[in-house]
PDB file of C-alpha atoms (C1' of nucleotides) in Angstrom:
ATOM      1  CA  MET A   5      -5.976 -37.254  12.049  1.00 36.00           C
ATOM      2  CA  LYS A   6      -3.806 -34.627  10.136  1.00 37.00           C
ATOM      3  CA  ALA A   7      -3.539 -31.073   9.088  1.00 37.00           C
ATOM      4  CA  LYS A   8      -3.378 -31.394   5.537  1.00 38.00           C
ATOM      5  CA  SER A   9      -1.243 -28.132   4.963  1.00 37.00           C
ATOM      6  CA  LYS A  10      -0.475 -28.353   1.562  1.00 38.00           C
ATOM      7  CA  GLY A  11      -2.133 -26.712  -1.334  1.00 35.00           C
ATOM      8  CA  VAL A  12      -3.885 -28.542  -4.083  1.00 39.00           C
ATOM      9  CA  LYS A  13      -2.220 -31.571  -5.086  1.00 45.00           C
ATOM     10  CA  ARG A  14      -2.315 -32.396  -8.328  1.00 45.00           C
ATOM     11  CA  ARG A  15      -0.686 -35.634 -10.480  1.00 51.00           C
ATOM     12  CA  HIS A  16       0.414 -34.570 -14.011  1.00 52.00           C
ATOM     13  CA  THR A  17      -3.108 -35.579 -16.290  1.00 58.00           C
ATOM     14  CA  VAL A  18      -2.047 -37.364 -19.350  1.00 54.00           C
ATOM     15  CA  SER A  19      -2.286 -34.978 -21.925  1.00 50.00           C
ATOM     16  CA  GLU A  20      -3.025 -35.514 -25.607  1.00 42.00           C
ATOM     17  CA  ASP A  21       0.509 -35.464 -26.733  1.00 44.00           C
ATOM     18  CA  ALA A  22       1.162 -39.144 -24.437  1.00 46.00           C
ATOM     19  CA  LEU A  23      -0.815 -40.411 -27.117  1.00 40.00           C
ATOM     20  CA  CYS A  24       2.577 -40.498 -29.128  1.00 38.00           C
ATOM     21  CA  GLN A  25       3.888 -42.413 -25.775  1.00 44.00           C
ATOM     22  CA  GLU A  26       1.294 -44.736 -26.245  1.00 42.00           C
ATOM     23  CA  ALA A  27       3.702 -47.776 -26.969  1.00 35.00           C
ATOM     24  CA  ALA A  28       6.005 -47.079 -24.474  1.00 37.00           C
ATOM     25  CA  GLN A  29       3.908 -48.727 -21.695  1.00 39.00           C
ATOM     26  CA  SER A  30       6.697 -50.753 -19.908  1.00 36.00           C
ATOM     27  CA  ARG A  31       6.610 -54.697 -19.650  1.00 35.00           C
ATOM     28  CA  ASP A  32       5.910 -54.226 -15.560  1.00 40.00           C
ATOM     29  CA  GLU A  33       2.558 -52.064 -16.035  1.00 41.00           C
ATOM     30  CA  LEU A  34       1.349 -54.801 -18.536  1.00 39.00           C
ATOM     31  CA  LEU A  35       2.393 -57.855 -16.281  1.00 38.00           C
ATOM     32  CA  LYS A  36       0.391 -56.304 -13.401  1.00 40.00           C
ATOM     33  CA  CYS A  37      -2.395 -55.682 -15.725  1.00 40.00           C
ATOM     34  CA  SER A  38      -2.443 -58.957 -16.757  1.00 40.00           C
ATOM     35  CA  ARG A  39      -3.171 -60.163 -13.394  1.00 39.00           C
ATOM     36  CA  ARG A  40      -5.397 -57.834 -12.361  1.00 39.00           C
ATOM     37  CA  LYS A  41      -7.455 -58.957 -15.078  1.00 38.00           C
ATOM     38  CA  GLU A  42      -7.293 -62.993 -14.196  1.00 40.00           C
ATOM     39  CA  LYS A  43      -7.757 -62.256 -10.988  1.00 39.00           C
ATOM     40  CA  ARG A  44     -11.239 -60.197 -12.164  1.00 37.00           C
ATOM     41  CA  ASN A  45     -12.103 -62.991 -14.772  1.00 39.00           C
ATOM     42  CA  LYS A  46     -11.127 -65.466 -11.631  1.00 37.00           C
ATOM     43  CA  GLU A  47     -13.834 -63.379  -9.870  1.00 37.00           C
ATOM     44  CA  SER A  48     -16.271 -62.944 -13.035  1.00 38.00           C
ATOM     45  CA  PRO A  49     -16.149 -65.611 -15.539  1.00 36.00           C
ATOM     46  CA  LYS A  50     -19.390 -63.934 -17.474  1.00 34.00           C
ATOM     47  CA  ALA A  51     -16.485 -60.998 -18.104  1.00 35.00           C
ATOM     48  CA  ALA A  52     -13.709 -63.694 -18.780  1.00 34.00           C
ATOM     49  CA  SER A  53     -15.993 -65.128 -21.537  1.00 35.00           C
ATOM     50  CA  ARG A  54     -17.254 -61.789 -23.401  1.00 35.00           C
ATOM     51  CA  PRO A  55     -15.823 -62.097 -26.870  1.00 38.00           C
ATOM     52  CA  ALA A  56     -13.324 -59.000 -27.246  1.00 38.00           C
ATOM     53  CA  LYS A  57     -15.013 -56.052 -28.690  1.00 43.00           C
ATOM     54  CA  LEU A  58     -12.347 -53.399 -30.364  1.00 46.00           C
ATOM     55  CA  PRO A  59     -13.568 -51.671 -33.540  1.00 55.00           C
ATOM     56  CA  TRP A  60     -11.554 -48.811 -32.885  1.00 68.00           C
ATOM     57  CA  SER A  61      -7.836 -48.128 -33.634  1.00 75.00           C
ATOM     58  CA  SER A  62      -5.527 -48.016 -30.656  1.00 73.00           C
ATOM     59  CA  ARG A  63      -5.360 -44.043 -30.921  1.00 76.00           C
ATOM     60  CA  ASP A  64      -9.061 -43.738 -31.096  1.00 80.00           C
ATOM     61  CA  ARG A  65      -8.780 -46.304 -27.960  1.00 79.00           C
ATOM     62  CA  ARG A  66      -6.207 -44.093 -25.993  1.00 80.00           C
ATOM     63  CA  LEU A  67      -8.756 -41.188 -27.106  1.00 82.00           C
ATOM     64  CA  ARG A  68     -11.888 -42.530 -25.229  1.00 84.00           C
ATOM     65  CA  ARG A  69      -9.544 -43.747 -22.590  1.00 84.00           C
ATOM     66  CA  LEU A  70      -8.849 -39.980 -21.994  1.00 86.00           C
ATOM     67  CA  GLU A  71     -12.239 -38.664 -22.224  1.00 86.00           C
ATOM     68  CA  SER A  72     -13.437 -40.849 -19.992  1.00 86.00           C
ATOM     69  CA  ASN A  73     -10.549 -40.302 -17.456  1.00 87.00           C
ATOM     70  CA  GLU A  74     -11.554 -36.478 -17.761  1.00 87.00           C
ATOM     71  CA  ARG A  75     -15.147 -37.367 -17.054  1.00 87.00           C
ATOM     72  CA  GLU A  76     -14.182 -39.315 -13.819  1.00 90.00           C
ATOM     73  CA  ARG A  77     -11.987 -36.673 -12.818  1.00 87.00           C
ATOM     74  CA  GLN A  78     -15.241 -34.298 -13.114  1.00 87.00           C
ATOM     75  CA  ARG A  79     -17.057 -37.121 -11.333  1.00 86.00           C
ATOM     76  CA  MET A  80     -14.684 -37.531  -8.519  1.00 88.00           C
ATOM     77  CA  HIS A  81     -14.732 -33.699  -8.215  1.00 87.00           C
ATOM     78  CA  LYS A  82     -18.511 -33.531  -8.146  1.00 87.00           C
ATOM     79  CA  LEU A  83     -17.988 -35.755  -4.608  1.00 88.00           C
ATOM     80  CA  ASN A  84     -15.333 -33.952  -3.018  1.00 87.00           C
ATOM     81  CA  ASN A  85     -17.731 -30.809  -3.435  1.00 85.00           C
ATOM     82  CA  ALA A  86     -20.216 -32.695  -2.220  1.00 87.00           C
ATOM     83  CA  PHE A  87     -17.741 -33.725   0.535  1.00 89.00           C
ATOM     84  CA  GLN A  88     -16.712 -30.254   0.994  1.00 85.00           C
ATOM     85  CA  ALA A  89     -20.606 -29.521   1.569  1.00 86.00           C
ATOM     86  CA  LEU A  90     -21.153 -31.883   4.268  1.00 89.00           C
ATOM     87  CA  ARG A  91     -18.194 -30.493   5.804  1.00 87.00           C
ATOM     88  CA  GLU A  92     -19.611 -27.213   6.321  1.00 85.00           C
ATOM     89  CA  VAL A  93     -22.807 -28.247   7.911  1.00 87.00           C
ATOM     90  CA  ILE A  94     -21.677 -30.001  10.696  1.00 84.00           C
ATOM     91  CA  PRO A  95     -20.986 -28.216  13.144  1.00 75.00           C
ATOM     92  CA  HIS A  96     -18.589 -27.411  15.887  1.00 57.00           C
ATOM     93  CA  VAL A  97     -15.810 -29.277  14.137  1.00 55.00           C
ATOM     94  CA  ARG A  98     -12.340 -27.802  14.374  1.00 59.00           C
ATOM     95  CA  ALA A  99     -12.525 -25.660  11.632  1.00 60.00           C
ATOM     96  CA  GLU A 100      -8.323 -25.049  10.983  1.00 64.00           C
ATOM     97  CA  ASN A 101      -7.928 -28.976  10.070  1.00 74.00           C
ATOM     98  CA  LYS A 102      -9.718 -30.681   6.943  1.00 82.00           C
ATOM     99  CA  LEU A 103     -12.308 -33.708   8.236  1.00 86.00           C
ATOM    100  CA  SER A 104     -11.174 -36.731   6.156  1.00 85.00           C
ATOM    101  CA  LYS A 105     -13.665 -38.510   4.024  1.00 88.00           C
ATOM    102  CA  ILE A 106     -14.396 -40.874   6.621  1.00 86.00           C
ATOM    103  CA  GLU A 107     -14.372 -38.800   9.425  1.00 86.00           C
ATOM    104  CA  THR A 108     -16.950 -36.598   7.752  1.00 88.00           C
ATOM    105  CA  LEU A 109     -18.964 -39.561   7.230  1.00 89.00           C
ATOM    106  CA  THR A 110     -19.128 -40.598  10.459  1.00 87.00           C
ATOM    107  CA  LEU A 111     -19.732 -37.555  12.266  1.00 88.00           C
ATOM    108  CA  ALA A 112     -22.477 -36.706   9.559  1.00 89.00           C
ATOM    109  CA  LYS A 113     -23.969 -40.152  10.727  1.00 88.00           C
ATOM    110  CA  ASN A 114     -23.991 -39.334  14.390  1.00 88.00           C
ATOM    111  CA  TYR A 115     -25.087 -35.962  13.979  1.00 90.00           C
ATOM    112  CA  ILE A 116     -28.109 -36.924  11.967  1.00 90.00           C
ATOM    113  CA  LYS A 117     -28.581 -39.475  14.866  1.00 89.00           C
ATOM    114  CA  SER A 118     -28.408 -37.088  17.459  1.00 90.00           C
ATOM    115  CA  LEU A 119     -30.426 -34.460  15.614  1.00 91.00           C
ATOM    116  CA  THR A 120     -33.014 -37.130  15.287  1.00 89.00           C
ATOM    117  CA  SER A 121     -33.247 -38.099  18.852  1.00 89.00           C
ATOM    118  CA  THR A 122     -33.393 -34.403  19.853  1.00 90.00           C
ATOM    119  CA  ILE A 123     -36.385 -34.284  17.883  1.00 88.00           C
ATOM    120  CA  LEU A 124     -37.752 -37.031  19.019  1.00 87.00           C
ATOM    121  CA  ARG A 125     -37.224 -35.926  22.587  1.00 86.00           C
ATOM    122  CA  MET A 126     -38.955 -32.865  21.842  1.00 87.00           C
ATOM    123  CA  SER A 127     -41.661 -34.203  20.710  1.00 80.00           C
ATOM    124  CA  ASN A 128     -42.173 -36.988  23.180  1.00 75.00           C
ATOM    125  CA  GLY A 129     -41.883 -39.641  20.022  1.00 59.00           C
ATOM    126  CA  HIS A 130     -45.352 -38.743  19.128  1.00 64.00           C
ATOM    127  CA  LEU A 131     -44.806 -36.793  15.991  1.00 62.00           C
ATOM    128  CA  PRO A 132     -48.092 -36.137  14.122  1.00 59.00           C
ATOM    129  CA  PRO A 133     -48.270 -38.531  11.525  1.00 58.00           C
ATOM    130  CA  VAL A 134     -46.718 -38.216   7.795  1.00 52.00           C
ATOM    131  CA  GLU A 135     -49.243 -37.907   5.281  1.00 50.00           C
ATOM    132  CA  GLY A 136     -50.091 -41.035   3.569  1.00 47.00           C
ATOM    133  CA  SER A 137     -48.727 -43.365   6.178  1.00 46.00           C
ATOM    134  CA  GLY A 138     -51.894 -44.800   7.266  1.00 45.00           C
ATOM    135  CA  SER A 139     -50.861 -46.279  10.474  1.00 46.00           C
ATOM    136  CA  GLY A 140     -51.620 -42.867  12.158  1.00 44.00           C
ATOM    137  CA  SER A 141     -49.880 -42.973  15.965  1.00 43.00           C
ATOM    138  CA  ARG A 142     -46.426 -43.072  14.395  1.00 51.00           C
ATOM    139  CA  SER A 143     -44.730 -41.272  12.459  1.00 60.00           C
ATOM    140  CA  LYS A 144     -42.432 -42.662   9.935  1.00 64.00           C
ATOM    141  CA  LEU A 145     -39.451 -40.876  11.472  1.00 64.00           C
ATOM    142  CA  TYR A 146     -39.675 -42.550  14.593  1.00 66.00           C
ATOM    143  CA  GLU A 147     -39.956 -45.980  13.115  1.00 69.00           C
ATOM    144  CA  HIS A 148     -37.007 -45.382  10.792  1.00 65.00           C
ATOM    145  CA  TYR A 149     -34.974 -44.254  14.073  1.00 67.00           C
ATOM    146  CA  GLN A 150     -35.746 -47.083  15.879  1.00 67.00           C
ATOM    147  CA  GLN A 151     -34.906 -49.464  13.037  1.00 66.00           C
ATOM    148  CA  GLN A 152     -31.522 -47.745  13.203  1.00 62.00           C
ATOM    149  CA  CYS A 153     -31.107 -47.541  16.709  1.00 60.00           C
ATOM    150  CA  GLY A 154     -32.871 -50.092  18.104  1.00 56.00           C
ATOM    151  CA  GLU A 155     -35.550 -49.481  21.179  1.00 44.00           C
ATOM    152  CA  ASP A 156     -32.932 -49.402  23.906  1.00 45.00           C
ATOM    153  CA  ASP A 157     -31.301 -46.403  22.898  1.00 53.00           C
ATOM    154  CA  GLU A 158     -31.629 -43.325  24.532  1.00 59.00           C
ATOM    155  CA  PRO A 159     -31.597 -39.942  22.730  1.00 57.00           C
ATOM    156  CA  ALA A 160     -28.701 -38.772  25.221  1.00 62.00           C
ATOM    157  CA  GLU A 161     -26.537 -41.534  24.454  1.00 66.00           C
ATOM    158  CA  GLN A 162     -26.756 -40.631  20.777  1.00 63.00           C
ATOM    159  CA  LEU A 163     -25.946 -36.830  21.843  1.00 64.00           C
ATOM    160  CA  GLN A 164     -23.342 -38.255  23.840  1.00 67.00           C
ATOM    161  CA  LYS A 165     -21.757 -40.054  21.770  1.00 66.00           C
ATOM    162  CA  TYR A 166     -21.472 -37.202  18.559  1.00 66.00           C
ATOM    163  CA  SER A 167     -20.072 -34.788  21.315  1.00 66.00           C
ATOM    164  CA  THR A 168     -17.289 -37.465  21.994  1.00 65.00           C
ATOM    165  CA  GLN A 169     -16.896 -37.848  18.787  1.00 62.00           C
ATOM    166  CA  ILE A 170     -15.922 -34.219  18.150  1.00 60.00           C
ATOM    167  CA  HIS A 171     -14.185 -34.135  21.026  1.00 60.00           C
ATOM    168  CA  SER A 172     -11.514 -36.939  19.816  1.00 59.00           C
ATOM    169  CA  PHE A 173     -11.358 -35.386  16.016  1.00 55.00           C
ATOM    170  CA  ARG A 174     -10.111 -32.119  18.607  1.00 48.00           C
ATOM    171  CA  GLN A 175      -7.769 -34.283  19.922  1.00 49.00           C
ATOM    172  CA  GLY A 176      -6.256 -36.070  17.108  1.00 46.00           C
ATOM    173  CA  SER A 177      -5.513 -33.118  15.174  1.00 39.00           C
TER     174      SER A 177
ATOM    175  C1'  DT B  30      10.462 -44.201   7.269  1.00 79.40           C
ATOM    176  C1'  DA B  31       5.996 -46.325   7.869  1.00 79.40           C
ATOM    177  C1'  DG B  32       1.399 -45.217   7.428  1.00 79.40           C
ATOM    178  C1'  DG B  33      -2.856 -42.545   6.091  1.00 79.40           C
ATOM    179  C1'  DC B  34      -4.929 -39.870   3.194  1.00 79.40           C
ATOM    180  C1'  DC B  35      -5.616 -38.389  -1.153  1.00 79.40           C
ATOM    181  C1'  DA B  36      -6.007 -38.038  -6.940  1.00 79.40           C
ATOM    182  C1'  DT B  37      -5.945 -40.179 -10.893  1.00 79.40           C
ATOM    183  C1'  DC B  38      -6.075 -43.697 -14.008  1.00 79.40           C
ATOM    184  C1'  DT B  39      -7.836 -47.982 -15.461  1.00 79.40           C
ATOM    185  C1'  DG B  40     -10.780 -51.801 -17.034  1.00 79.40           C
ATOM    186  C1'  DG B  41     -15.093 -54.214 -15.720  1.00 79.40           C
ATOM    187  C1'  DT B  42     -20.043 -53.711 -15.287  1.00 79.40           C
ATOM    188  C1'  DC B  43     -24.997 -51.786 -15.068  1.00 79.40           C
ATOM    189  C1'  DC B  44     -27.807 -48.058 -16.758  1.00 79.40           C
ATOM    190  C1'  DT B  45     -30.363 -45.651 -19.741  1.00 79.40           C
TER     191       DT B  45
ATOM    192  C1'  DA C   6     -23.661 -47.250 -27.825  1.00 79.40           C
ATOM    193  C1'  DG C   7     -21.930 -44.640 -24.582  1.00 79.40           C
ATOM    194  C1'  DG C   8     -22.145 -42.263 -20.116  1.00 79.40           C
ATOM    195  C1'  DA C   9     -21.967 -43.473 -14.776  1.00 79.40           C
ATOM    196  C1'  DC C  10     -20.266 -45.834 -11.727  1.00 79.40           C
ATOM    197  C1'  DC C  11     -17.471 -48.869  -9.178  1.00 79.40           C
ATOM    198  C1'  DA C  12     -13.263 -51.064  -6.983  1.00 79.40           C
ATOM    199  C1'  DG C  13      -8.423 -51.795  -7.566  1.00 79.40           C
ATOM    200  C1'  DA C  14      -3.842 -50.421  -8.767  1.00 79.40           C
ATOM    201  C1'  DT C  15      -0.575 -46.688  -8.068  1.00 79.40           C
ATOM    202  C1'  DG C  16       2.581 -43.069  -6.438  1.00 79.40           C
ATOM    203  C1'  DG C  17       2.879 -38.059  -4.023  1.00 79.40           C
ATOM    204  C1'  DC C  18       2.541 -35.795   0.006  1.00 79.40           C
ATOM    205  C1'  DC C  19       2.555 -35.280   4.913  1.00 79.40           C
ATOM    206  C1'  DT C  20       2.871 -36.344   9.336  1.00 79.40           C
ATOM    207  C1'  DA C  21       4.706 -38.755  13.760  1.00 79.40           C
TER     208       DA C  21
END
DNA sequence: TAGGCCATCTGGTCCT
DNA sequence: AGGACCAGATGGCCTA
């Protein structure tokens, strides 16, 4: 994995003044766009058969586009904040280099598995039944754990997997 | 220079 | 109807 030492990478975002340039879309872009549409229509005939509904002027459409771009940006920022929060609660990872998103998810998954197996080991697989579970002897946690890991996965293996992964991430950086 | 990661744009679809 | 969500495309930045 690589260290991202760069500052905040910011692609220029389209501003309102760009409205004036809307007519200046290159032919190349239009071509690519129509190819994309074709491809999608093949996969989703439902969309292809839908009548075009364009109640707005092109300027209005452009404005609405800019607004949804902004909303999408905000949404992605929230998603990235959540990733950051997740990074911060995964212990023992290299602090100097940021984990990539895929690393974060993979590590988190194995960390959760490892914690779960630790809990189960400490309680000998007999946690108090969850309220309302009805079945009694087996906790939902235990059942879920077995569904995810299979009966033959040893808790120690989970822990091993997790620490191996941390180690390999450190090496890779 | 190739490849990985990321931010942004975009249009379709789903949901409220 | 409009916003949220999603996936594909594109291009920038960085490292090996």
